[in-house]
Structure formats: C-alpha cells, structure tokens
C-alpha cells in the first residue's frame, strides 16, 4: 500500500469550491450530527462570515478531518465544528 499524502488546507468561504464545501459539510454532518448525535441545524450562518476560516486535512483530495475557526467579538478566535 502506498504511503498517504496528508495535506493541510485552509480557506475562507469565498475561496472554497462548491465541491469542497459539499465534502466538508458531508464530513461534518456524518461526524457531528450522526455519530455524536447532535441533532440541530448544521448550517448556522457562521461558515460565510468574513472572519471564519475552514481548516481540513485531505488524503488525495478527500477530507479526513475538519475544524472551523470563528472570529468572535473582541478579536477572539474560537474553534468550532471539530
């Protein structure tokens, strides 16, 4: 089996392709809503805020892990949606 090539990616919402955002949402829903049994709306409006950054790990383009960094008032950065 060939070694994995893990890449770290980061982007603001406008820099995400439609396919990448879809794949990230699918991963978030599979883990956060289904596996962790947190049944509330996944789309909360924070993804598109100018200060939000999306960070994920990929293997061959497939997202393996994800987190969202939110810009809260007072210049505070907070991690959400791990």
GROMACS .gro file of C-alpha atoms in nm, residues 24-35 42:
model
   13
   24UNK     CA    1  -1.673   1.934   0.421
   25UNK     CA    2  -2.044   1.958   0.510
   26UNK     CA    3  -2.089   1.588   0.447
   27UNK     CA    4  -1.798   1.509   0.681
   28UNK     CA    5  -1.932   1.750   0.945
   29UNK     CA    6  -2.281   1.601   0.929
   30UNK     CA    7  -2.154   1.242   0.935
   31UNK     CA    8  -1.942   1.307   1.244
   32UNK     CA    9  -2.113   1.587   1.435
   33UNK     CA   10  -2.482   1.520   1.370
   34UNK     CA   11  -2.491   1.143   1.311
   35UNK     CA   12  -2.202   0.994   1.512
   42UNK     CA   13  -2.559   2.222   1.085
   0.00000   0.00000   0.00000
